[in-house]
Amino acid sequence: MSPRTKEQNDAIREMRMNQIMQAAADVYLEKGIQLEIRDVAVKAELGYGTVYHYYKNKHMLLEDFLWDALNRTESAVLPALTGDGGSMLKAESFSRLLLRKCTQDPSVFILLKTVADNFHQFPGNRFIKLFADFQERIYSPFVSLIREGIDSESPEKTANLIFGSLVGCAALNIHHKMGSEIDVEGIVNMIFSGIQAKERGMEWSS
């Protein structure tokens, strides 16, 4: 048997990494920070040694997992940030894309939940750079859309309310295995209708 080519090795590595990341998401939803490399190997149907070859401990695995999730999140919301339309429409589109991605890709939900929890389950300061990148690539652009589109006195608080609502809805959907039942359009419309009504009420009262 002839040795594998570099391309074949790269394809195998990519396939295994995808298996590991998908398994890590599934195990994390079940066990949280208590997950172990062995759990991921079993879920991925790979040998323990195979997973250990890539990740010597679970913290290395989770760090890679969350960075990968950040890239997936950015790709998901990019059409809203670069598309046409006013800031308010972009903010709504951003929210729809984010909620839909959360329910389709558990790694994105785990990232958002972990950021919302301020990485409190993770030891040390290894996620400071990840948090800074999340702020720069996901959170701050969304806050800018809110600031321009709603003219909110506190766009950060409004953005936090929206993010919290989306993560909460995604959590219900994922943990109760509601799958296709989630009404992304209805949820986002409800959130933004409430925010706009509140802002109009504040304008009238002033």
Tab-separated table of C-alpha atoms in Angstrom:
chain	number	residue	atom	x	y	z
A	1	MET	CA	0.000	0.000	0.000
A	2	SER	CA	1.449	3.351	-1.013
A	3	PRO	CA	1.740	6.072	1.657
A	4	ARG	CA	-0.951	8.739	1.814
A	5	THR	CA	-0.407	12.002	0.012
A	6	LYS	CA	-0.361	15.302	1.907
A	7	GLU	CA	-3.790	16.076	0.474
A	8	GLN	CA	-5.166	12.774	1.765
A	9	ASN	CA	-3.687	13.392	5.212
A	10	ASP	CA	-5.155	16.897	5.275
A	11	ALA	CA	-8.584	15.571	4.278
A	12	ILE	CA	-8.467	12.930	7.016
A	13	ARG	CA	-7.388	15.504	9.585
A	14	GLU	CA	-10.199	17.861	8.584
A	15	MET	CA	-12.745	15.046	8.780
A	16	ARG	CA	-11.526	14.018	12.231
A	17	MET	CA	-11.502	17.601	13.481
A	18	ASN	CA	-15.095	18.038	12.332
A	19	GLN	CA	-16.035	14.818	14.148
A	20	ILE	CA	-14.282	16.003	17.305
A	21	MET	CA	-15.864	19.469	17.256
A	22	GLN	CA	-19.360	18.094	16.676
A	23	ALA	CA	-18.868	15.548	19.441
A	24	ALA	CA	-17.500	18.225	21.783
A	25	ALA	CA	-20.651	20.298	21.239
A	26	ASP	CA	-22.908	17.337	21.995
A	27	VAL	CA	-20.969	16.340	25.108
A	28	TYR	CA	-20.760	19.920	26.386
A	29	LEU	CA	-24.532	20.263	26.147
A	30	GLU	CA	-24.825	17.111	28.256
A	31	LYS	CA	-22.035	17.643	30.798
A	32	GLY	CA	-20.829	21.233	30.575
A	33	ILE	CA	-17.303	21.858	31.808
A	34	GLN	CA	-17.265	18.334	33.294
A	35	LEU	CA	-16.678	16.874	29.823
A	36	GLU	CA	-13.516	14.842	29.362
A	37	ILE	CA	-11.458	13.913	26.307
A	38	ARG	CA	-12.621	10.307	26.684
A	39	ASP	CA	-16.287	11.412	26.508
A	40	VAL	CA	-15.610	13.273	23.272
A	41	ALA	CA	-13.776	10.291	21.779
A	42	VAL	CA	-16.708	7.987	22.539
A	43	LYS	CA	-19.241	10.422	21.081
A	44	ALA	CA	-17.095	10.966	17.961
A	45	GLU	CA	-16.613	7.192	17.594
A	46	LEU	CA	-12.863	7.721	17.519
A	47	GLY	CA	-10.174	6.125	19.628
A	48	TYR	CA	-9.091	7.983	22.759
A	49	GLY	CA	-5.556	8.105	21.374
A	50	THR	CA	-6.782	9.760	18.176
A	51	VAL	CA	-8.456	12.630	20.036
A	52	TYR	CA	-5.548	12.857	22.493
A	53	HIS	CA	-3.201	13.210	19.499
A	54	TYR	CA	-4.878	16.536	18.708
A	55	TYR	CA	-5.750	17.678	22.241
A	56	LYS	CA	-3.759	16.795	25.348
A	57	ASN	CA	-6.447	18.118	27.706
A	58	LYS	CA	-10.022	19.352	27.603
A	59	HIS	CA	-9.075	23.005	28.034
A	60	MET	CA	-7.063	22.952	24.808
A	61	LEU	CA	-10.020	21.307	23.098
A	62	LEU	CA	-12.546	23.817	24.442
A	63	GLU	CA	-10.336	26.744	23.476
A	64	ASP	CA	-10.140	25.536	19.868
A	65	PHE	CA	-13.846	24.704	19.954
A	66	LEU	CA	-14.837	28.233	21.015
A	67	TRP	CA	-12.536	29.913	18.498
A	68	ASP	CA	-14.065	27.765	15.768
A	69	ALA	CA	-17.522	28.747	17.025
A	70	LEU	CA	-16.562	32.426	16.874
A	71	ASN	CA	-15.577	32.062	13.221
A	72	ARG	CA	-18.859	30.273	12.499
A	73	THR	CA	-20.799	33.025	14.268
A	74	GLU	CA	-19.077	35.764	12.293
A	75	SER	CA	-19.752	33.967	9.000
A	76	ALA	CA	-23.415	33.561	9.931
A	77	VAL	CA	-24.091	37.237	10.696
A	78	LEU	CA	-21.813	38.750	8.040
A	79	PRO	CA	-24.612	39.084	5.432
A	80	ALA	CA	-26.513	41.345	7.836
A	81	LEU	CA	-23.478	43.522	8.516
A	82	THR	CA	-22.512	43.915	4.863
A	83	GLY	CA	-25.950	43.935	3.235
A	84	ASP	CA	-28.142	46.778	2.074
A	85	GLY	CA	-30.804	48.540	4.107
A	86	GLY	CA	-31.035	50.745	7.151
A	87	SER	CA	-29.403	49.984	10.470
A	88	MET	CA	-32.664	48.834	12.056
A	89	LEU	CA	-33.316	46.314	9.280
A	90	LYS	CA	-29.721	45.110	9.544
A	91	ALA	CA	-30.060	44.665	13.318
A	92	GLU	CA	-33.195	42.574	12.832
A	93	SER	CA	-31.525	40.527	10.090
A	94	PHE	CA	-28.466	40.040	12.331
A	95	SER	CA	-30.728	38.731	15.115
A	96	ARG	CA	-32.580	36.343	12.819
A	97	LEU	CA	-29.357	34.945	11.403
A	98	LEU	CA	-27.857	34.565	14.871
A	99	LEU	CA	-30.876	32.806	16.373
A	100	ARG	CA	-31.188	30.477	13.393
A	101	LYS	CA	-27.483	29.619	13.578
A	102	CYS	CA	-27.764	28.978	17.337
A	103	THR	CA	-30.461	26.376	16.816
A	104	GLN	CA	-28.679	24.755	13.864
A	105	ASP	CA	-25.151	24.777	15.286
A	106	PRO	CA	-24.846	24.070	19.030
A	107	SER	CA	-21.279	25.382	19.085
A	108	VAL	CA	-22.554	28.902	18.365
A	109	PHE	CA	-25.098	28.625	21.178
A	110	ILE	CA	-22.375	27.390	23.539
A	111	LEU	CA	-20.133	30.328	22.590
A	112	LEU	CA	-22.875	32.903	23.230
A	113	LYS	CA	-23.867	31.252	26.509
A	114	THR	CA	-20.235	31.094	27.615
A	115	VAL	CA	-19.675	34.773	26.806
A	116	ALA	CA	-22.891	35.694	28.635
A	117	ASP	CA	-21.611	33.742	31.663
A	118	ASN	CA	-18.286	35.615	31.416
A	119	PHE	CA	-16.345	32.336	31.072
A	120	HIS	CA	-16.852	31.758	34.806
A	121	GLN	CA	-16.437	27.976	34.476
A	122	PHE	CA	-13.092	28.260	32.723
A	123	PRO	CA	-9.849	28.564	34.729
A	124	GLY	CA	-7.218	31.236	34.253
A	125	ASN	CA	-7.161	34.019	31.704
A	126	ARG	CA	-6.792	31.973	28.533
A	127	PHE	CA	-10.049	33.342	27.065
A	128	ILE	CA	-9.307	37.071	27.370
A	129	LYS	CA	-8.267	37.252	23.703
A	130	LEU	CA	-11.337	35.286	22.617
A	131	PHE	CA	-13.627	37.642	24.534
A	132	ALA	CA	-11.912	40.692	23.011
A	133	ASP	CA	-12.318	39.244	19.520
A	134	PHE	CA	-15.984	38.456	20.192
A	135	GLN	CA	-16.526	42.058	21.258
A	136	GLU	CA	-14.785	43.394	18.159
A	137	ARG	CA	-16.241	41.006	15.557
A	138	ILE	CA	-19.769	40.318	16.862
A	139	TYR	CA	-20.898	42.501	19.757
A	140	SER	CA	-19.603	45.978	18.844
A	141	PRO	CA	-20.915	45.896	15.240
A	142	PHE	CA	-24.337	44.917	16.598
A	143	VAL	CA	-24.256	47.709	19.184
A	144	SER	CA	-23.450	50.159	16.372
A	145	LEU	CA	-26.511	48.999	14.430
A	146	ILE	CA	-28.677	49.468	17.525
A	147	ARG	CA	-27.215	52.916	18.182
A	148	GLU	CA	-27.875	54.059	14.614
A	149	GLY	CA	-31.191	52.282	14.099
A	150	ILE	CA	-33.040	52.873	17.345
A	151	ASP	CA	-31.322	55.979	18.707
A	152	SER	CA	-31.309	54.275	22.086
A	153	GLU	CA	-29.900	56.133	25.071
A	154	SER	CA	-28.085	52.948	26.054
A	155	PRO	CA	-27.433	50.819	22.943
A	156	GLU	CA	-25.263	48.417	24.971
A	157	LYS	CA	-28.146	47.629	27.334
A	158	THR	CA	-30.503	47.176	24.390
A	159	ALA	CA	-28.003	44.887	22.650
A	160	ASN	CA	-27.582	42.879	25.866
A	161	LEU	CA	-31.362	42.505	26.153
A	162	ILE	CA	-31.568	41.202	22.586
A	163	PHE	CA	-28.610	38.834	22.986
A	164	GLY	CA	-30.054	37.528	26.252
A	165	SER	CA	-33.455	36.954	24.657
A	166	LEU	CA	-31.936	35.104	21.700
A	167	VAL	CA	-29.748	32.888	23.899
A	168	GLY	CA	-32.717	32.111	26.149
A	169	CYS	CA	-34.931	31.132	23.219
A	170	ALA	CA	-32.148	29.018	21.725
A	171	ALA	CA	-31.605	27.288	25.088
A	172	LEU	CA	-35.267	26.306	25.333
A	173	ASN	CA	-35.175	25.008	21.777
A	174	ILE	CA	-31.957	23.022	22.186
A	175	HIS	CA	-32.453	21.549	25.649
A	176	HIS	CA	-36.078	20.618	25.017
A	177	LYS	CA	-35.206	19.284	21.536
A	178	MET	CA	-37.868	21.392	19.834
A	179	GLY	CA	-35.893	21.385	16.574
A	180	SER	CA	-38.039	22.652	13.729
A	181	GLU	CA	-40.608	24.255	16.022
A	182	ILE	CA	-38.757	27.501	16.688
A	183	ASP	CA	-40.345	30.556	15.064
A	184	VAL	CA	-37.290	32.682	14.322
A	185	GLU	CA	-39.256	35.388	12.501
A	186	GLY	CA	-41.901	35.610	15.209
A	187	ILE	CA	-39.386	35.777	18.054
A	188	VAL	CA	-37.257	38.492	16.458
A	189	ASN	CA	-40.322	40.509	15.432
A	190	MET	CA	-41.626	40.349	19.005
A	191	ILE	CA	-38.307	41.472	20.487
A	192	PHE	CA	-37.871	44.416	18.142
A	193	SER	CA	-41.522	45.472	18.279
A	194	GLY	CA	-41.224	45.698	22.049
A	195	ILE	CA	-38.000	47.694	21.889
A	196	GLN	CA	-39.371	50.124	19.314
A	197	ALA	CA	-42.603	50.585	21.274
A	198	LYS	CA	-40.605	51.364	24.404
A	199	GLU	CA	-38.432	53.893	22.589
A	200	ARG	CA	-41.505	55.601	21.103
A	201	GLY	CA	-43.094	55.742	24.540
A	202	MET	CA	-40.003	57.405	25.967
A	203	GLU	CA	-40.037	59.972	23.152
A	204	TRP	CA	-43.700	60.830	23.738
A	205	SER	CA	-43.241	61.123	27.506
A	206	SER	CA	-40.361	63.501	27.020
